Amino acid sequence: MTPAHLSKAIGNSLKWVHKNMHFFDPTKKLLPEKQSHKMFSELQFFLSELVKGQSFLNRQAQDIIDEIRSFSRRIILSPDYYEQLQLYPSKFRMYGMAAMYFLSYWNGDDIQTIKDVIGRTCKTAYSISPEMPPFRKMEYLYCICSIPDIFNGNTDIEPSLIDEYARKSILRSSLDLANYTIHDEYAMTHAVFYLTQMGKRKIIPDEYPNIKECLIILAIKNMYEKDLDLLGEYVIDLCFCDCYSNEHLPTLIDFILNQQRSEGFFPRPQRNSIVDTKAMNHDSQDTDSIDNYHTTLVCAMALTNYLRNAFQH
Amino acid sequence: MKYGEWFNNNLSTIHLYPYDSFLVFNTLSMLHIENHDVYELKHDLVNKIEKLEIEDLALAPKFQIMLYSYLQNNPHDKITLLMRDWVAYLNKTTITDGDYSFPMYFFQELPFVPEKIVVNAPSQNAYKTFIQNSKTLPKRVLDYLEAHLIYHFQRNNFMIGMDLLKVTSALHIRNFITATCINKLALNFNVLGYFGLYQKTDFSETEKRHIFYRSLEALNILTEYCDHYDSLEKKVFDYHVKQ
């Protein structure tokens, strides 16, 4: 496994995403509303991470990233999209999070409108969703705090609140791994994303004992299960926790690389299909695209994070 | 005690092979149940064991025989003979991945272990040295072992999980990983007094026997982990080395 291998694998996954880009457009209404917005939101999260490693990729991959960014800009800045944030503050998680991840990577001057919409809406959206699990609150707070113009206008929202919710999250639980469900594992991976602020902050071992050990054991366990979705998220977590010297990480990365299909996607784990594509009269090729997009985005992020940092350690 | 009730109510109907006496006697002893019925039962079991021939002993799990003689502190002649040979086998100067001495053979089942596990010890007590010092195993192998534990316990594969817990106990691994597995094992004891949740309460004779063994295995594991100082296996092994 070399930087060239990693770069090629990431490039192939980007080509696959680019080829299936139309499914990520919620304004096209090709899929049910919730599904299409989820895909678009995850694409923005993906881009916000991938742009950090863009310089490690070849010219073709960089061009694809730029195209997907422009595609995203067109959607975010259309009134058809952004007016939904004000109309439906309870759907902020669907519409607003995508916009906030977009703002974290877009450098243009044409984004004041969307900033104003988010600035006006996010406080209401945050306070009308008290039942969100702690890791979702952490995500919310992380996104708001990472956009200075919006954050500075909301004195009720402080970065320290992320720590407050982290202490109520699964990270401070009894770590009852033998009883964990898939949802518990997702709660773990996501809580680490936002506690570390996507790798910018270190986890203090005394405050969160055994967390790194947990991440390693669960990553290996998901390798046995061939669950690339969770495995990819644990690899991202290990990168964010600065575990590049951990002896398991190369094995985990090699395993991920070996699972990539020739078309460029990473196959979803063998659980239920994400959406009933038969009901929407999609053919099997569309089903493959819709079913495998999430795992492909996650694995590409894992490989990018590793590529950015591992070879400097 | 609920476990005692279930065993008492069913012991007379479950067909036990002669060598099962070791497992039942050992479990009752380790649970420290002091009542007249259990005393009588243990006395009967000792009588059965005394009458066993070498052919029957050879069929019994070696560790259970060793544990019996350790608990009795008065090993029977036939047992002593059998155990002497087995202890000598365990005391070889090297243990390689080709060996199947307990608990080493469990490592052969672990995928993704990148190298063969070879232990070279300068003295006679290679096995004892190996077990005493879990640091001889690379940490990554212990990580694989713990990942297997979580994998099997999440899937409710309790028999494999219990075998893996015997390995971790022998290696003196007691951490939050073993704790979560032990907690799940304890959680799966039926409120009616046996191990397992089967969504029914009427069992065939074959099913009762299966439940009987699962329950005793699970009780043994829980008792093992209640001992905070030395693993049961180490104590038993040390006892036999001194004989």
Coordinates of C-alpha atoms in Angstrom, one line a residue:
Chain A
M1 CA 0.0 0.0 0.0
T2 CA 1.6 3.2 -1.2
P3 CA 0.4 6.8 -1.6
A4 CA 0.0 6.1 -5.3
H5 CA -2.3 3.1 -4.5
L6 CA -4.4 5.3 -2.2
S7 CA -4.5 8.2 -4.6
K8 CA -5.7 5.8 -7.4
A9 CA -8.4 4.3 -5.3
I10 CA -9.7 7.7 -4.2
G11 CA -9.7 8.8 -7.8
N12 CA -11.7 5.8 -8.9
S13 CA -14.3 6.4 -6.2
L14 CA -14.5 10.0 -7.3
K15 CA -15.2 9.0 -10.9
W16 CA -18.0 6.7 -9.7
V17 CA -19.5 9.5 -7.6
H18 CA -19.3 11.9 -10.6
K19 CA -20.9 9.3 -12.8
N20 CA -23.9 9.0 -10.4
M21 CA -24.0 12.7 -9.4
H22 CA -27.6 13.1 -10.6
F23 CA -28.8 10.9 -7.7
F24 CA -27.3 13.4 -5.2
D25 CA -29.5 16.3 -6.6
P26 CA -32.5 16.7 -4.3
T27 CA -34.1 19.3 -6.7
K28 CA -34.4 16.6 -9.4
K29 CA -36.7 14.5 -7.2
L30 CA -35.4 11.2 -8.5
L31 CA -35.7 9.7 -5.1
P32 CA -38.0 10.2 -2.0
E33 CA -37.3 13.6 -0.4
K34 CA -35.6 12.2 2.8
Q35 CA -33.3 9.9 0.8
S36 CA -32.2 12.5 -1.7
H37 CA -31.5 15.1 0.9
K38 CA -29.6 12.6 3.0
M39 CA -27.4 11.8 0.0
F40 CA -26.8 15.4 -0.8
S41 CA -26.0 16.2 2.8
E42 CA -23.5 13.3 3.0
L43 CA -22.0 14.5 -0.3
Q44 CA -21.3 17.9 1.3
F45 CA -19.7 16.3 4.4
F46 CA -17.6 14.2 2.0
L47 CA -16.4 17.2 0.1
S48 CA -15.6 19.2 3.3
E49 CA -13.2 16.4 4.1
L50 CA -11.9 15.6 0.7
V51 CA -10.9 19.2 -0.1
K52 CA -8.4 18.9 2.7
G53 CA -6.6 16.2 0.8
Q54 CA -7.1 17.5 -2.7
S55 CA -3.5 18.4 -3.2
F56 CA -2.5 14.8 -2.7
L57 CA -4.6 13.7 -5.7
N58 CA -3.9 13.7 -9.4
R59 CA -5.2 16.4 -11.8
Q60 CA -8.2 14.4 -13.0
A61 CA -9.4 13.8 -9.4
Q62 CA -9.0 17.4 -8.5
D63 CA -11.0 18.4 -11.5
I64 CA -13.8 16.0 -10.5
I65 CA -13.8 17.5 -7.0
D66 CA -14.1 21.0 -8.5
E67 CA -17.0 19.8 -10.7
I68 CA -18.9 18.3 -7.8
R69 CA -18.3 21.5 -5.8
S70 CA -19.8 23.6 -8.6
F71 CA -22.7 21.1 -8.8
S72 CA -23.3 21.5 -5.1
R73 CA -23.1 25.3 -5.3
R74 CA -25.8 25.4 -8.0
I75 CA -28.2 23.5 -5.7
I76 CA -27.4 25.3 -2.5
L77 CA -27.8 28.7 -4.0
S78 CA -31.1 28.1 -5.7
P79 CA -34.1 29.5 -3.9
D80 CA -35.9 26.2 -4.6
Y81 CA -33.4 24.8 -2.1
Y82 CA -32.5 27.4 0.5
E83 CA -36.0 28.8 1.1
Q84 CA -37.0 25.4 2.5
L85 CA -34.7 26.1 5.5
Q86 CA -36.9 29.1 6.5
L87 CA -40.1 27.4 5.6
Y88 CA -39.4 24.2 7.5
P89 CA -37.0 24.8 10.5
S90 CA -37.8 21.4 11.8
K91 CA -36.2 20.0 8.6
F92 CA -33.0 21.9 9.3
R93 CA -31.1 18.6 9.7
M94 CA -32.0 17.7 6.1
Y95 CA -31.4 21.1 4.4
G96 CA -29.3 23.1 6.8
M97 CA -26.5 20.7 7.6
A98 CA -25.7 20.3 3.9
A99 CA -25.5 24.1 3.5
M100 CA -23.2 24.4 6.5
Y101 CA -20.8 21.8 5.3
F102 CA -20.9 23.5 1.9
L103 CA -20.0 26.8 3.6
S104 CA -17.0 25.2 5.4
Y105 CA -15.3 24.5 2.0
W106 CA -16.6 27.1 -0.4
N107 CA -14.4 30.2 -0.8
G108 CA -16.5 32.2 -3.2
D109 CA -18.0 35.7 -2.6
D110 CA -21.5 34.6 -3.6
I111 CA -22.7 33.0 -0.4
Q112 CA -24.0 35.8 1.7
T113 CA -27.6 34.9 0.9
I114 CA -27.2 31.3 2.2
K115 CA -25.3 32.6 5.2
D116 CA -28.1 35.0 6.0
V117 CA -30.7 32.3 5.7
I118 CA -28.7 30.0 8.0
G119 CA -28.0 32.8 10.5
R120 CA -31.7 33.6 10.7
T121 CA -32.8 30.0 11.0
C122 CA -30.3 27.9 12.9
K123 CA -31.1 29.1 16.4
T124 CA -34.8 28.3 16.0
A125 CA -33.9 24.9 14.4
Y126 CA -31.5 24.1 17.2
S127 CA -34.0 24.9 20.0
I128 CA -37.0 23.1 18.5
S129 CA -35.1 19.8 18.3
P130 CA -34.5 18.9 21.9
E131 CA -34.9 15.2 21.4
M132 CA -31.8 14.8 19.2
P133 CA -29.3 12.3 20.5
P134 CA -26.1 13.9 22.0
F135 CA -24.0 13.1 18.9
R136 CA -26.4 14.9 16.6
K137 CA -26.4 18.0 18.9
M138 CA -22.6 17.8 18.7
E139 CA -22.8 17.8 14.9
Y140 CA -25.0 20.8 15.0
L141 CA -22.8 22.7 17.3
Y142 CA -19.7 21.7 15.4
C143 CA -21.2 23.0 12.1
I144 CA -22.4 26.3 13.5
C145 CA -19.2 27.0 15.3
S146 CA -17.1 26.3 12.2
I147 CA -18.8 29.1 10.3
P148 CA -17.5 32.3 12.1
D149 CA -20.1 34.8 10.6
I150 CA -23.0 32.6 11.8
F151 CA -21.4 31.6 15.1
N152 CA -20.5 35.1 16.1
G153 CA -24.2 36.2 15.8
N154 CA -25.4 33.4 18.2
T155 CA -24.2 34.0 21.7
D156 CA -26.2 31.1 23.1
I157 CA -24.1 28.6 21.1
E158 CA -20.6 28.0 22.5
P159 CA -18.0 25.4 21.4
S160 CA -17.8 24.2 25.0
L161 CA -21.4 22.9 24.5
I162 CA -19.8 20.2 22.3
D163 CA -17.9 19.0 25.3
E164 CA -21.1 19.1 27.4
Y165 CA -22.9 16.9 25.0
A166 CA -19.9 14.6 24.6
R167 CA -20.1 13.9 28.3
K168 CA -23.7 12.8 27.9
S169 CA -22.9 10.7 24.8
I170 CA -21.9 7.1 24.3
L171 CA -18.3 8.1 24.8
R172 CA -18.9 8.4 28.5
S173 CA -21.0 5.3 28.8
S174 CA -20.0 1.9 30.3
L175 CA -18.7 0.9 26.8
D176 CA -20.9 -2.2 26.8
L177 CA -19.6 -3.3 23.4
A178 CA -21.0 -6.8 23.6
N179 CA -24.5 -5.3 23.6
Y180 CA -23.9 -2.6 21.0
T181 CA -26.2 -2.4 18.0
I182 CA -25.4 -0.9 14.6
H183 CA -26.9 2.4 15.9
D184 CA -24.8 2.4 19.0
E185 CA -21.7 2.0 16.8
Y186 CA -22.7 4.9 14.6
A187 CA -23.3 7.0 17.7
M188 CA -19.7 6.1 18.8
T189 CA -18.1 7.0 15.4
H190 CA -20.0 10.2 15.0
A191 CA -19.4 11.4 18.6
V192 CA -15.6 11.0 17.9
F193 CA -15.9 13.0 14.7
Y194 CA -17.4 16.0 16.5
L195 CA -15.5 15.7 19.8
T196 CA -12.2 15.9 17.8
Q197 CA -13.7 18.5 15.5
M198 CA -12.8 16.4 12.5
G199 CA -9.3 15.8 13.7
K200 CA -8.4 19.3 14.9
R201 CA -8.6 18.5 18.6
K202 CA -7.1 15.7 20.7
I203 CA -9.2 13.5 22.9
I204 CA -7.9 13.6 26.5
P205 CA -7.4 10.0 27.6
D206 CA -8.3 10.7 31.2
E207 CA -11.6 12.3 30.2
Y208 CA -12.5 9.5 27.8
P209 CA -10.7 6.3 29.0
N210 CA -10.5 3.3 26.7
I211 CA -11.9 5.1 23.7
K212 CA -8.9 4.5 21.4
E213 CA -8.9 0.9 22.5
C214 CA -12.6 0.7 21.7
L215 CA -12.1 2.2 18.2
I216 CA -9.3 -0.4 17.4
I217 CA -11.3 -3.4 18.6
L218 CA -14.5 -2.4 16.9
A219 CA -12.6 -1.6 13.6
I220 CA -11.0 -5.1 13.6
K221 CA -14.4 -6.6 14.5
N222 CA -16.0 -4.8 11.5
M223 CA -13.2 -6.0 9.3
Y224 CA -14.2 -9.6 10.2
E225 CA -17.8 -8.7 9.4
K226 CA -16.8 -7.1 6.1
D227 CA -18.8 -4.0 7.2
L228 CA -17.0 -1.4 5.1
D229 CA -19.4 1.3 6.3
L230 CA -18.5 1.1 10.0
L231 CA -14.9 0.0 9.3
G232 CA -14.4 3.2 7.2
E233 CA -15.9 5.4 10.0
Y234 CA -13.6 3.8 12.6
V235 CA -10.6 4.3 10.4
I236 CA -11.6 8.0 10.1
D237 CA -11.9 8.1 13.9
L238 CA -8.5 6.6 14.3
C239 CA -7.0 9.2 11.9
F240 CA -8.7 12.0 13.9
C241 CA -7.3 10.6 17.1
D242 CA -3.8 10.7 15.6
C243 CA -3.4 6.9 15.7
Y244 CA -1.3 6.8 12.5
S245 CA 1.4 4.7 14.2
N246 CA -1.0 2.1 15.4
E247 CA 0.1 -1.3 13.9
H248 CA -3.4 -2.2 12.8
L249 CA -4.1 0.8 10.6
P250 CA -2.2 -0.4 7.6
T251 CA -4.0 -3.8 7.7
L252 CA -7.4 -2.0 7.9
I253 CA -6.5 0.3 5.0
D254 CA -5.3 -2.6 2.9
F255 CA -8.5 -4.5 3.6
I256 CA -10.6 -1.5 2.5
L257 CA -8.5 -1.1 -0.7
N258 CA -9.0 -4.7 -1.6
Q259 CA -12.8 -4.4 -1.4
Q260 CA -13.1 -1.7 -4.0
R261 CA -14.9 -2.8 -7.1
S262 CA -13.6 -2.2 -10.6
E263 CA -16.4 0.4 -11.2
G264 CA -14.9 2.4 -8.3
F265 CA -17.5 2.0 -5.6
F266 CA -17.1 0.3 -2.2
P267 CA -19.9 -2.2 -1.6
R268 CA -22.4 -1.6 1.2
P269 CA -22.5 -4.1 4.1
Q270 CA -25.0 -7.0 3.8
R271 CA -27.9 -5.4 5.7
N272 CA -31.2 -4.2 4.2
S273 CA -31.2 -2.2 1.1
I274 CA -31.2 1.5 1.9
V275 CA -34.3 2.4 -0.1
D276 CA -37.0 0.4 -1.8
T277 CA -35.8 1.1 -5.3
K278 CA -38.2 -1.4 -6.8
A279 CA -41.1 0.7 -5.7
M280 CA -39.6 3.6 -7.6
N281 CA -39.0 1.6 -10.8
H282 CA -35.3 2.0 -10.8
D283 CA -33.3 -0.6 -12.6
S284 CA -30.6 -2.7 -10.9
Q285 CA -27.8 -0.3 -11.9
D286 CA -29.5 2.5 -10.2
T287 CA -30.0 0.3 -7.2
D288 CA -26.3 -0.3 -7.0
S289 CA -25.6 3.4 -7.1
I290 CA -28.1 4.2 -4.4
D291 CA -27.2 1.3 -2.2
N292 CA -23.4 1.8 -2.4
Y293 CA -23.0 5.6 -2.3
H294 CA -22.7 5.9 1.5
T295 CA -20.0 3.2 1.9
T296 CA -18.1 4.7 -1.1
L297 CA -18.1 8.2 0.4
V298 CA -17.0 6.9 3.8
C299 CA -14.2 4.7 2.4
A300 CA -12.9 7.5 0.2
M301 CA -12.8 9.8 3.2
A302 CA -11.0 7.2 5.3
L303 CA -8.4 6.7 2.5
T304 CA -8.0 10.5 2.0
N305 CA -7.5 11.1 5.7
Y306 CA -4.9 8.3 5.9
L307 CA -3.1 9.6 2.7
R308 CA -2.9 13.1 4.1
N309 CA -1.2 12.2 7.3
A310 CA 0.1 8.7 7.6
F311 CA 3.2 9.1 5.4
Q312 CA 4.4 12.1 7.4
H313 CA 4.5 10.1 10.7
Chain B
M1 CA -31.1 -20.8 44.5
K2 CA -32.9 -21.0 41.1
Y3 CA -30.0 -22.8 39.4
G4 CA -30.0 -25.5 42.1
E5 CA -33.8 -26.0 41.6
W6 CA -33.6 -26.5 37.9
F7 CA -30.6 -29.0 38.2
N8 CA -32.3 -30.8 41.1
N9 CA -35.6 -31.1 39.2
N10 CA -33.9 -32.3 36.0
L11 CA -30.8 -34.2 37.0
S12 CA -32.5 -37.5 37.4
T13 CA -34.0 -37.2 33.9
I14 CA -31.0 -36.0 31.9
H15 CA -28.9 -38.8 30.6
L16 CA -25.3 -38.3 31.9
Y17 CA -22.3 -40.2 30.7
P18 CA -20.0 -41.5 33.4
Y19 CA -17.4 -39.0 32.7
D20 CA -19.9 -36.1 33.1
S21 CA -19.5 -36.6 36.8
F22 CA -16.3 -34.5 36.7
L23 CA -18.0 -31.5 35.2
V24 CA -21.0 -31.7 37.6
F25 CA -18.8 -32.2 40.7
N26 CA -16.5 -29.4 39.8
T27 CA -19.2 -26.9 39.1
L28 CA -21.1 -27.7 42.4
S29 CA -17.8 -27.4 44.3
M30 CA -16.9 -24.0 42.8
L31 CA -20.3 -22.6 43.4
H32 CA -19.8 -23.4 47.1
I33 CA -23.4 -24.5 47.7
E34 CA -23.6 -26.0 51.2
N35 CA -26.7 -28.0 51.7
H36 CA -27.6 -31.6 52.4
D37 CA -28.8 -32.4 48.9
V38 CA -25.7 -31.1 47.2
Y39 CA -23.5 -32.9 49.7
E40 CA -25.3 -36.1 49.0
L41 CA -25.0 -35.5 45.2
K42 CA -21.3 -34.8 45.4
H43 CA -20.8 -37.9 47.5
D44 CA -22.5 -40.0 44.8
L45 CA -20.5 -38.3 42.1
V46 CA -17.2 -39.2 43.9
N47 CA -18.3 -42.8 44.1
K48 CA -19.0 -42.9 40.4
I49 CA -15.7 -41.3 39.6
E50 CA -13.8 -43.8 41.8
K51 CA -15.3 -46.6 39.6
L52 CA -14.3 -45.1 36.3
E53 CA -11.8 -47.1 34.1
I54 CA -9.0 -45.5 32.2
E55 CA -11.1 -45.7 29.0
D56 CA -13.8 -43.5 30.5
L57 CA -11.2 -41.1 31.9
A58 CA -9.7 -40.7 28.5
L59 CA -13.0 -39.4 27.2
A60 CA -13.4 -36.8 29.8
P61 CA -12.2 -33.2 29.3
K62 CA -8.6 -33.1 30.6
F63 CA -9.0 -29.8 32.4
Q64 CA -12.1 -31.1 34.3
I65 CA -10.1 -34.1 35.5
M66 CA -7.3 -31.8 36.6
L67 CA -9.7 -29.5 38.4
Y68 CA -11.4 -32.4 40.2
S69 CA -8.1 -33.7 41.6
Y70 CA -7.1 -30.1 42.6
L71 CA -10.5 -29.6 44.4
Q72 CA -10.3 -33.0 46.1
N73 CA -6.6 -32.6 47.0
N74 CA -6.4 -36.3 47.0
P75 CA -6.0 -37.5 43.4
H76 CA -7.1 -41.0 42.5
D77 CA -4.3 -43.3 41.3
K78 CA -5.7 -43.7 37.8
I79 CA -6.2 -39.9 37.5
T80 CA -2.7 -39.2 38.7
L81 CA -1.3 -41.5 36.0
L82 CA -3.3 -39.8 33.3
M83 CA -2.5 -36.3 34.5
R84 CA 1.2 -36.9 34.8
D85 CA 1.4 -37.7 31.1
W86 CA -0.6 -34.7 30.1
V87 CA 1.3 -32.3 32.4
A88 CA 4.6 -33.6 30.8
Y89 CA 3.1 -32.9 27.4
L90 CA 2.2 -29.3 28.4
N91 CA 5.7 -28.8 29.8
K92 CA 7.5 -29.1 26.5
T93 CA 10.2 -26.6 25.9
T94 CA 8.5 -25.0 22.9
I95 CA 5.0 -24.4 21.9
T96 CA 4.3 -23.8 18.3
D97 CA 1.2 -23.1 16.3
G98 CA 1.0 -26.8 15.5
D99 CA 0.3 -27.7 19.1
Y100 CA -3.2 -28.1 20.4
S101 CA -2.7 -27.9 24.1
F102 CA -5.3 -25.9 25.9
P103 CA -5.8 -23.0 25.4
M104 CA -3.3 -22.5 22.5
Y105 CA -5.5 -24.2 19.9
F106 CA -7.9 -21.3 20.0
F107 CA -5.4 -19.1 18.3
Q108 CA -5.5 -21.3 15.2
E109 CA -9.0 -20.3 14.6
L110 CA -8.3 -16.5 14.5
P111 CA -8.1 -15.1 11.0
F112 CA -5.9 -12.1 10.2
V113 CA -3.3 -13.2 12.7
P114 CA -0.3 -12.3 10.6
E115 CA 2.3 -14.7 12.0
K116 CA 2.7 -18.1 13.6
I117 CA 2.8 -18.0 17.4
V118 CA 6.0 -19.5 18.6
V119 CA 7.2 -19.4 22.1
N120 CA 10.7 -20.5 23.0
A121 CA 11.4 -20.9 26.7
P122 CA 14.8 -21.7 28.2
S123 CA 13.4 -23.8 31.0
Q124 CA 11.1 -26.8 31.2
N125 CA 8.0 -24.9 32.1
A126 CA 7.3 -23.3 28.8
Y127 CA 3.5 -23.6 29.1
K128 CA 3.5 -22.2 32.6
T129 CA 5.8 -19.4 31.6
F130 CA 3.7 -18.6 28.6
I131 CA 0.5 -18.4 30.6
Q132 CA 2.1 -16.5 33.4
N133 CA 3.3 -13.8 31.1
S134 CA 0.7 -12.6 28.6
K135 CA 3.2 -10.0 27.4
T136 CA 4.9 -12.7 25.4
L137 CA 2.1 -12.4 23.0
P138 CA 2.3 -9.3 20.7
K139 CA -0.4 -6.8 21.6
R140 CA -1.9 -7.0 18.1
V141 CA -2.7 -10.7 18.7
L142 CA -4.5 -9.8 21.9
D143 CA -6.4 -7.1 20.0
Y144 CA -7.5 -9.7 17.5
L145 CA -8.6 -12.0 20.4
E146 CA -10.6 -9.2 21.9
A147 CA -12.2 -8.3 18.6
H148 CA -13.2 -11.9 18.2
L149 CA -14.8 -11.8 21.7
I150 CA -16.9 -8.8 20.7
Y151 CA -17.8 -10.2 17.3
H152 CA -19.1 -13.5 18.8
F153 CA -20.9 -11.9 21.8
Q154 CA -22.6 -9.3 19.6
R155 CA -23.9 -12.3 17.6
N156 CA -24.9 -14.3 20.7
N157 CA -22.4 -17.1 19.8
F158 CA -22.1 -18.0 23.4
M159 CA -20.3 -21.3 23.1
I160 CA -17.5 -19.8 21.1
G161 CA -17.6 -16.8 23.3
M162 CA -17.1 -18.9 26.4
D163 CA -14.2 -20.7 24.9
L164 CA -12.6 -17.4 24.1
L165 CA -13.2 -16.2 27.6
K166 CA -11.3 -19.2 28.9
V167 CA -8.3 -18.0 26.8
T168 CA -8.5 -14.5 28.1
S169 CA -8.8 -15.7 31.6
A170 CA -5.7 -18.0 31.2
L171 CA -3.8 -15.0 29.8
H172 CA -4.9 -12.8 32.8
I173 CA -6.8 -10.4 30.6
R174 CA -9.4 -8.6 32.7
N175 CA -10.5 -5.4 31.2
F176 CA -13.6 -3.6 29.9
I177 CA -13.8 -6.0 26.9
T178 CA -13.9 -9.1 29.1
A179 CA -16.3 -7.3 31.5
T180 CA -18.8 -6.5 28.8
C181 CA -18.7 -10.1 27.6
I182 CA -19.1 -11.5 31.2
N183 CA -22.0 -9.1 31.8
K184 CA -23.7 -10.3 28.6
L185 CA -23.2 -13.9 29.6
A186 CA -24.7 -13.3 33.0
L187 CA -27.6 -11.4 31.4
N188 CA -28.5 -14.5 29.4
F189 CA -29.1 -16.7 32.4
N190 CA -32.8 -17.6 32.3
V191 CA -34.8 -16.5 35.3
L192 CA -35.9 -20.1 35.6
G193 CA -32.5 -21.2 36.6
Y194 CA -30.5 -22.4 33.5
F195 CA -28.4 -20.7 30.9
G196 CA -30.0 -19.5 27.7
L197 CA -33.2 -17.9 26.3
Y198 CA -35.0 -20.4 24.1
Q199 CA -38.5 -18.9 23.8
K200 CA -40.0 -22.0 25.3
T201 CA -39.8 -24.0 28.6
D202 CA -40.7 -27.5 27.5
F203 CA -37.6 -29.3 26.3
S204 CA -36.8 -32.7 24.9
E205 CA -34.2 -34.9 26.6
T206 CA -31.6 -34.0 24.0
E207 CA -32.3 -30.3 24.5
K208 CA -32.2 -30.7 28.3
R209 CA -28.7 -32.3 28.0
H210 CA -27.6 -29.5 25.8
I211 CA -28.9 -26.8 28.2
F212 CA -27.3 -28.7 31.1
Y213 CA -23.8 -28.5 29.6
R214 CA -24.2 -24.9 28.4
S215 CA -25.3 -23.9 31.9
L216 CA -22.4 -25.6 33.6
E217 CA -19.9 -24.1 31.1
A218 CA -21.4 -20.6 31.7
L219 CA -21.3 -21.1 35.5
N220 CA -17.7 -22.1 35.3
I221 CA -16.8 -19.1 33.3
L222 CA -18.6 -16.7 35.7
T223 CA -16.9 -18.3 38.7
E224 CA -13.5 -18.1 36.9
Y225 CA -13.9 -14.4 36.4
C226 CA -15.0 -13.8 40.0
D227 CA -11.6 -14.9 41.1
H228 CA -9.5 -11.7 41.0
Y229 CA -6.2 -13.1 41.8
D230 CA -5.2 -16.2 39.7
S231 CA -6.9 -17.9 37.0
L232 CA -8.4 -21.2 37.9
E233 CA -6.2 -22.9 35.2
K234 CA -3.0 -21.6 36.7
K235 CA -3.9 -22.8 40.2
V236 CA -4.8 -26.2 38.8
F237 CA -1.7 -26.5 36.7
D238 CA 0.6 -25.4 39.5
Y239 CA -1.0 -28.0 41.8
H240 CA -0.3 -30.8 39.3
V241 CA 3.2 -29.7 38.6
K242 CA 3.9 -30.1 42.3
Q243 CA 2.5 -33.7 42.4

